[in-house]
Each structure stands twice: as C-alpha cells, then as structure tokens.
Coordinates of C-alpha atoms and ligand atoms in Angstrom, one line a residue:
M237 CA 5.2 -21.6 15.2
N238 CA 2.8 -19.8 17.5
D239 CA 4.7 -17.1 18.7
M240 CA 4.9 -15.3 15.3
K241 CA 4.3 -11.5 16.0
T242 CA 1.7 -9.5 13.5
C243 CA 1.9 -6.5 11.5
L244 CA -0.7 -4.5 9.3
T245 CA 0.1 -2.0 6.7
I246 CA -3.0 0.5 5.7
A247 CA -2.0 2.5 2.8
G248 CA -1.3 2.5 -1.1
S249 CA -0.6 0.3 -3.5
D250 CA 3.0 1.3 -5.6
S251 CA 2.8 -0.7 -9.1
S252 CA 6.5 -0.9 -8.9
G253 CA 6.9 -2.1 -5.6
G254 CA 8.9 0.3 -4.1
A255 CA 6.7 2.3 -2.0
G256 CA 3.5 1.8 -0.3
I257 CA 2.1 -1.1 0.6
Q258 CA 4.6 -3.2 -1.3
A259 CA 7.7 -1.8 0.4
D260 CA 5.5 -2.2 4.0
L261 CA 5.2 -5.9 3.3
K262 CA 8.6 -6.7 2.3
T263 CA 9.8 -4.7 5.3
M264 CA 7.9 -6.2 7.9
T265 CA 8.2 -9.8 6.8
V266 CA 12.1 -9.5 6.6
N267 CA 12.0 -7.6 10.0
G268 CA 10.7 -11.0 11.4
V269 CA 6.7 -10.0 11.8
Y270 CA 3.8 -11.7 9.5
A271 CA 3.1 -8.8 7.9
M272 CA -1.1 -7.6 6.1
S273 CA -2.5 -4.9 4.3
V274 CA -5.7 -3.0 3.9
I275 CA -5.1 -1.2 0.8
T276 CA -6.9 2.4 0.9
A277 CA -5.8 3.4 -3.3
L278 CA -4.0 1.7 -5.9
T279 CA -1.8 4.1 -7.5
A280 CA -0.1 3.1 -11.1
Q281 CA 3.6 4.3 -10.0
N282 CA 7.0 3.7 -11.1
T283 CA 10.5 5.0 -10.1
Q284 CA 9.8 8.0 -12.2
G285 CA 6.7 9.2 -10.5
V286 CA 2.5 8.3 -10.2
T287 CA 0.7 8.5 -13.2
G288 CA -2.6 7.9 -11.8
I289 CA -4.5 7.1 -8.5
V290 CA -7.9 5.3 -7.6
D291 CA -9.1 5.5 -4.2
V292 CA -10.4 2.2 -2.7
T293 CA -14.5 2.8 -1.2
P294 CA -14.3 3.7 2.2
E295 CA -16.8 0.9 2.6
F296 CA -14.3 -1.7 1.4
I297 CA -11.9 -0.4 4.1
R298 CA -14.1 -1.3 6.7
D299 CA -14.8 -4.7 5.1
Q300 CA -11.2 -5.3 5.1
M301 CA -10.4 -3.7 8.1
D302 CA -13.3 -6.0 10.0
A303 CA -11.7 -9.2 8.0
V304 CA -8.0 -8.7 9.3
F305 CA -8.7 -7.4 13.1
T306 CA -11.6 -10.5 13.0
D307 CA -9.1 -13.2 12.6
I308 CA -5.9 -12.2 13.2
Y309 CA -5.3 -9.1 15.6
P310 CA -2.0 -7.4 14.7
D311 CA 0.3 -6.3 17.3
A312 CA 1.3 -3.4 15.3
I313 CA 0.0 -0.9 13.0
K314 CA 1.8 1.5 9.9
I315 CA -0.5 3.6 8.2
G316 CA 0.9 5.3 4.6
M317 CA -1.5 6.9 2.5
V318 CA -5.0 7.7 3.2
S319 CA -6.3 9.9 0.4
S320 CA -9.1 11.3 1.5
P321 CA -11.2 12.3 4.3
E322 CA -13.8 9.5 3.9
I323 CA -11.2 7.4 3.5
V324 CA -9.4 8.7 7.2
E325 CA -12.9 8.4 9.2
A326 CA -13.7 4.8 8.1
I327 CA -9.9 3.9 9.0
A328 CA -10.6 6.3 12.2
R329 CA -13.8 4.4 13.1
S330 CA -11.8 0.8 12.7
L331 CA -9.0 1.4 14.9
E332 CA -11.3 2.8 17.8
K333 CA -13.8 -0.4 17.4
Y334 CA -10.8 -2.8 17.5
D335 CA -9.1 -1.2 19.9
A336 CA -6.2 -1.0 17.9
K337 CA -2.6 -0.9 19.7
N338 CA 0.9 0.2 18.5
I339 CA 0.3 2.7 15.7
V340 CA 3.0 4.4 13.8
L341 CA 1.3 6.9 11.5
D342 CA 3.3 8.1 8.7
P343 CA 1.5 11.1 7.3
V344 CA 2.3 10.7 3.8
M345 CA 1.3 14.0 2.1
V346 CA 3.2 14.6 -1.3
A347 CA 5.3 11.3 -3.1
T348 CA 9.3 12.8 -3.4
S349 CA 8.3 12.6 -7.5
G350 CA 5.7 15.5 -6.4
A351 CA 2.7 13.8 -6.9
K352 CA -0.1 14.8 -4.6
L353 CA -1.0 11.4 -2.5
L354 CA -3.3 13.5 -0.2
K355 CA -6.4 15.3 -1.5
E356 CA -5.9 18.8 0.7
E357 CA -9.5 18.4 2.3
A358 CA -8.3 15.1 4.2
M359 CA -5.6 17.0 5.7
D360 CA -7.9 18.2 8.5
S361 CA -9.2 14.6 9.3
L362 CA -5.7 13.3 8.9
I363 CA -4.9 15.9 11.7
N364 CA -8.1 15.4 13.9
R365 CA -9.0 11.5 13.3
L366 CA -5.5 9.8 12.9
I367 CA -3.2 11.4 15.0
P368 CA -4.4 11.6 18.3
L369 CA -4.9 7.5 17.7
A370 CA -1.3 7.3 16.7
D371 CA 1.4 6.3 19.3
V372 CA 3.9 8.0 17.0
I373 CA 3.8 10.6 13.7
T374 CA 6.9 10.0 11.4
P375 CA 6.6 13.6 8.9
N376 CA 9.5 14.3 6.7
I377 CA 10.8 18.0 6.1
P378 CA 8.3 19.0 4.0
E379 CA 5.5 17.7 5.7
G380 CA 6.6 18.9 9.2
E381 CA 7.0 22.4 7.5
I382 CA 3.4 22.1 6.9
L383 CA 2.4 20.9 10.1
S384 CA 4.2 23.0 12.5
G385 CA 3.6 25.7 9.6
M386 CA 7.4 27.0 10.2
E387 CA 10.4 26.9 7.9
I388 CA 12.7 23.5 8.8
K389 CA 16.4 24.4 7.0
N390 CA 18.7 23.2 9.8
E391 CA 19.2 21.4 12.9
D392 CA 17.9 24.2 15.5
E393 CA 15.0 24.5 13.3
M394 CA 14.1 20.7 13.5
L395 CA 14.5 20.9 17.5
K396 CA 11.6 23.8 17.3
A397 CA 8.9 22.2 14.8
A398 CA 9.1 18.8 16.3
E399 CA 8.3 20.3 19.4
V400 CA 5.5 22.4 17.8
I401 CA 4.3 19.6 16.4
G402 CA 4.2 17.4 19.3
E403 CA 2.3 20.1 21.8
K404 CA 0.0 21.5 18.8
Y405 CA -0.7 17.7 18.1
A406 CA 0.0 16.2 21.8
C407 CA 1.4 13.5 20.0
A408 CA 5.2 12.0 19.6
V409 CA 7.2 13.0 16.3
L410 CA 9.8 11.8 14.7
L411 CA 10.8 14.1 12.4
K412 CA 12.9 12.8 9.4
G413 CA 15.7 14.6 8.2
G414 CA 16.3 12.7 5.3
H415 CA 15.6 16.1 2.7
S416 CA 18.0 17.8 5.2
I417 CA 20.7 19.1 3.2
N418 CA 24.0 17.6 5.2
D419 CA 23.8 14.1 7.2
A420 CA 20.4 11.9 7.4
N421 CA 19.5 12.8 11.2
D422 CA 16.0 12.1 12.3
L423 CA 14.9 13.9 15.5
L424 CA 12.6 12.3 17.8
Y425 CA 10.3 14.4 20.5
K426 CA 8.4 12.8 23.1
D427 CA 7.1 14.0 26.4
G428 CA 9.0 17.0 26.2
K429 CA 12.4 15.3 25.3
F430 CA 14.6 15.3 22.5
K431 CA 16.5 12.1 20.8
W432 CA 18.5 12.0 17.8
Y433 CA 19.2 9.1 15.8
R434 CA 21.8 10.0 13.6
T435 CA 23.3 8.5 10.2
E436 CA 25.8 9.7 7.9
R437 CA 24.1 10.8 4.0
I438 CA 24.3 7.5 2.2
N439 CA 25.6 8.9 -1.5
N440 CA 22.6 6.7 -3.4
P441 CA 20.0 8.3 -5.6
N442 CA 17.6 5.4 -5.7
T443 CA 15.4 6.5 -1.9
H444 CA 12.1 5.7 -3.6
G445 CA 10.2 4.3 -0.5
T446 CA 12.5 5.4 2.2
G447 CA 9.9 7.2 4.5
C448 CA 7.6 3.8 3.9
T449 CA 10.3 1.4 5.1
L450 CA 11.5 3.5 8.1
S451 CA 8.1 3.3 9.3
S452 CA 7.1 -0.3 8.7
A453 CA 10.0 -1.4 10.6
I454 CA 9.5 0.7 13.4
A455 CA 5.7 -0.7 13.5
A456 CA 7.2 -4.2 13.1
N457 CA 9.7 -3.2 15.8
L458 CA 6.6 -2.4 18.6
A459 CA 5.2 -5.8 17.7
K460 CA 8.0 -7.6 18.6
G461 CA 8.1 -6.0 21.7
N462 CA 11.0 -3.4 21.2
D463 CA 9.7 0.3 23.0
L464 CA 9.7 3.2 20.8
D465 CA 13.2 4.0 21.3
E466 CA 14.6 0.9 20.4
A467 CA 12.0 0.6 17.4
I468 CA 13.0 3.6 16.0
A469 CA 17.0 2.9 16.3
N470 CA 16.9 -0.5 14.9
A471 CA 14.4 1.0 12.4
K472 CA 16.9 3.3 11.1
D473 CA 19.7 0.7 11.2
Y474 CA 17.5 -1.8 8.9
L475 CA 16.7 1.4 6.3
T476 CA 20.2 2.2 6.0
G477 CA 21.3 -1.0 5.5
A478 CA 18.7 -1.0 2.7
L479 CA 20.0 2.1 1.2
R480 CA 24.0 0.9 1.6
A481 CA 23.5 -1.9 -0.5
G482 CA 23.0 -0.1 -3.5
L483 CA 20.6 -1.1 -5.5
D484 CA 19.8 0.3 -9.0
L485 CA 16.8 -0.4 -10.7
G486 CA 14.4 1.7 -13.2
K487 CA 15.1 5.0 -14.6
G488 CA 14.5 7.3 -11.7
S489 CA 14.9 7.1 -8.0
G490 CA 14.8 3.2 -7.5
P491 CA 13.9 1.6 -4.8
L492 CA 15.8 0.2 -1.5
M493 CA 16.8 -3.7 -1.3
H494 CA 15.2 -5.4 1.4
N495 CA 16.7 -8.9 1.3
Y496 CA 20.4 -7.7 1.7
K497 CA 20.9 -9.6 4.7
I498 CA 19.3 -12.8 3.2
L499 CA 21.7 -12.7 0.2
K500 CA 24.7 -11.5 2.2
Ligands
ATP826 N1 20.6 9.6 1.7 C1 20.3 9.6 3.0 N2 21.2 8.5 3.2 C2 21.6 7.8 4.8 N3 19.7 8.0 5.1 C3 18.9 9.0 4.4 C4 18.9 9.3 3.0 N4 17.6 10.0 2.5 C5 16.9 9.6 3.4 N5 17.5 8.7 4.3 C6 16.4 8.4 5.8 O1 15.3 7.7 5.2 C7 14.6 7.7 6.3 C8 13.4 8.5 5.3 O2 13.4 9.6 5.3 P1 12.7 10.5 4.3 O3 13.3 12.2 5.3 O4 14.0 10.3 3.1 O5 10.8 10.2 4.0 P2 10.4 10.3 3.6 O6 11.0 11.6 2.7 O7 8.9 10.6 4.0 O8 10.5 9.1 2.3 P3 9.6 9.0 1.0 O9 10.4 8.8 -0.4 O10 9.3 7.3 1.1 O11 8.4 10.1 0.5 C9 14.7 8.6 7.3 O12 15.6 7.7 8.3 C10 16.0 9.1 6.9 O13 17.0 10.1 7.7
HMH827 C1 1.4 4.2 -2.7 C2 2.6 5.1 -1.7 N1 2.5 5.2 -0.7 C3 3.5 6.6 0.0 C4 4.3 7.2 -1.1 C5 5.4 7.9 -0.2 O1 6.8 7.6 -1.1 C6 4.6 6.7 -2.6 N2 5.6 7.0 -3.3 N3 3.3 6.0 -2.7

C-alpha cells in the first residue's frame, strides 16, 4: 500500500495517554493516516492533573523535525503544547525550512486541570511565529478570551471574538465551545465568513484530551484531502463519537475512547 497519507503531531507527551502526543497518535491512526511525532515536552500527568514538566531542548526538537521531514514528508501537521519561546522558534524555523503544509495550531495554554502548559513569555512567539504559519487555529473559550482580549460568555460573544481573532492575527480560527454552558458548538471564522459546527452537549465528565483529539482529527482529514470545512465537520463527528462511547477510566476527568468504531 503506497497511497497512505501521513500526518505529524508536534506536541507534549501525556503519561496517562489521554491528551497530547498519545491522543494525537491514536486519533490520526484511527482516522486512517500514518502518524508521526515530534515531542516538545514530557509531562507527568494523569486524569487528575499535571505533576511535572520537562521541556525537550530546541536543538533536539530541530533534530526530530529534520529526521521526520527528510524521510517521510507529512501531508498535514498538528501543533499542540509548545511551552517556551525557544521551542516555538525551533519549530517555526523547521516548518519554514521544509515548507510545511496543512498546519493546524491548537494554541494550548492551560490544561483542563489548571496546569500552565505554555510559559507566559512564550505567548508572543506563539502569536508572531506560529499563528502566521497555521491554516487554522483552534482556541478553546479561555484561550479565545486571551487572544481576543474580550470576555466570551455566549454565542454572540463567540461571533465577536472569533472575528476579532481572525482579523487581528490574519488567520482562520475555529473557536471551540466545549467550555460554554449549554451546547458544544464550535465556530469557524475564515475570510470574513462564519460557520457553526453544532452538537448537543454529551453528559460525560471524561473530557480529557477533547481539544487534542479535535485538532488531530482535523489534521488527519486535511492530509486525506478534505477541505477545511469537511475536515472540521468530520473531526467533530469523530470527537462526538469518542465522547459518546462513554469510556470511564481514572479518578479524574478520564480519556476518550478512540477505537469505538473498531470495537463496535
Ligand atoms: N460535553 C461535551 N459534549 C460534546 N462535545 C464536547 C463536550 N465537551 C467538549 N466538546 C467538544 O470537544 C471539542 C474540544 O473542545 P474544548 O473546548 O473542550 O477544547 P479544549 O478545552 O481545548 O480541550 P482540552 O480539554 O483537551 O484542553 C469541541 O469540538 C467541543 O465542542
Ligand atoms: C501534553 C498535553 N498537551 C495538551 C493538553 C491539553 O489538553 C494536555 N493536558 N497535555
């Protein structure tokens, strides 16, 4: 088989396997693409929280990028946890060097458990170096509030904030509504147009890694040739199924079920 599409995740490791690199590799594999990884940081993490973070050196991130890009060129890329300005710079330089395509940037700032995954001083580099390289960015509501500088409490404010972010940073933005009170409605703002991706809120407290899963599924779908709209719609269906499967592991907010279609 040699028509396999390929996808790369550039992200942090989650030892509990629910978010980060582990969620990304599972998502990409189940969505039918060959998955590769560049690890930016190790986290000691479980369903209850993050107890430690060790960053990978920028030089070793560059080495991983070189190893991947000079051998199996990825058809799409997802970027997650990036931690420091030096790490952001190393990633941006490699993406430019290899003229990387189909980049989905999940601007991971704080874990659901409250742990800071992006150092404060890395915010400017994320904005100035990575957002311009991305085909779409996927902030959640708290990240959207930081990027837009406004509060987001309802759908009207989601519309305003998505437009502010899209115009301010000249990017396509998928503002995720998973943290809003009612439904789980995500909003795309691209080239001056809005599109909602709506689903009911599933009554499942185990949402560890929903953001990682959605952005990786979007990247996998772009690798397979979906346009951005199809890639998001299909990723949302996948995410909703993985939540609805109702896996219940660990003592805190547990992980999603990625092989629900295979086991069905
Ligand atoms: N209870 C739920 N029911 C249905 N969809 C949900 C639920 N919670 C989150 N989602 C969906 O999950 C996706 C990720 O959104 P969310 O806002 O949770 O991202 P996030 O905060 O970045 O995730 P993470 O927990 O990985 O940091 C979105 O498509 C959102 O609508
Ligand atoms: C490594 C890692 N990346 C991203 C997130 C956000 O869900 C997390 N909790 N851990």
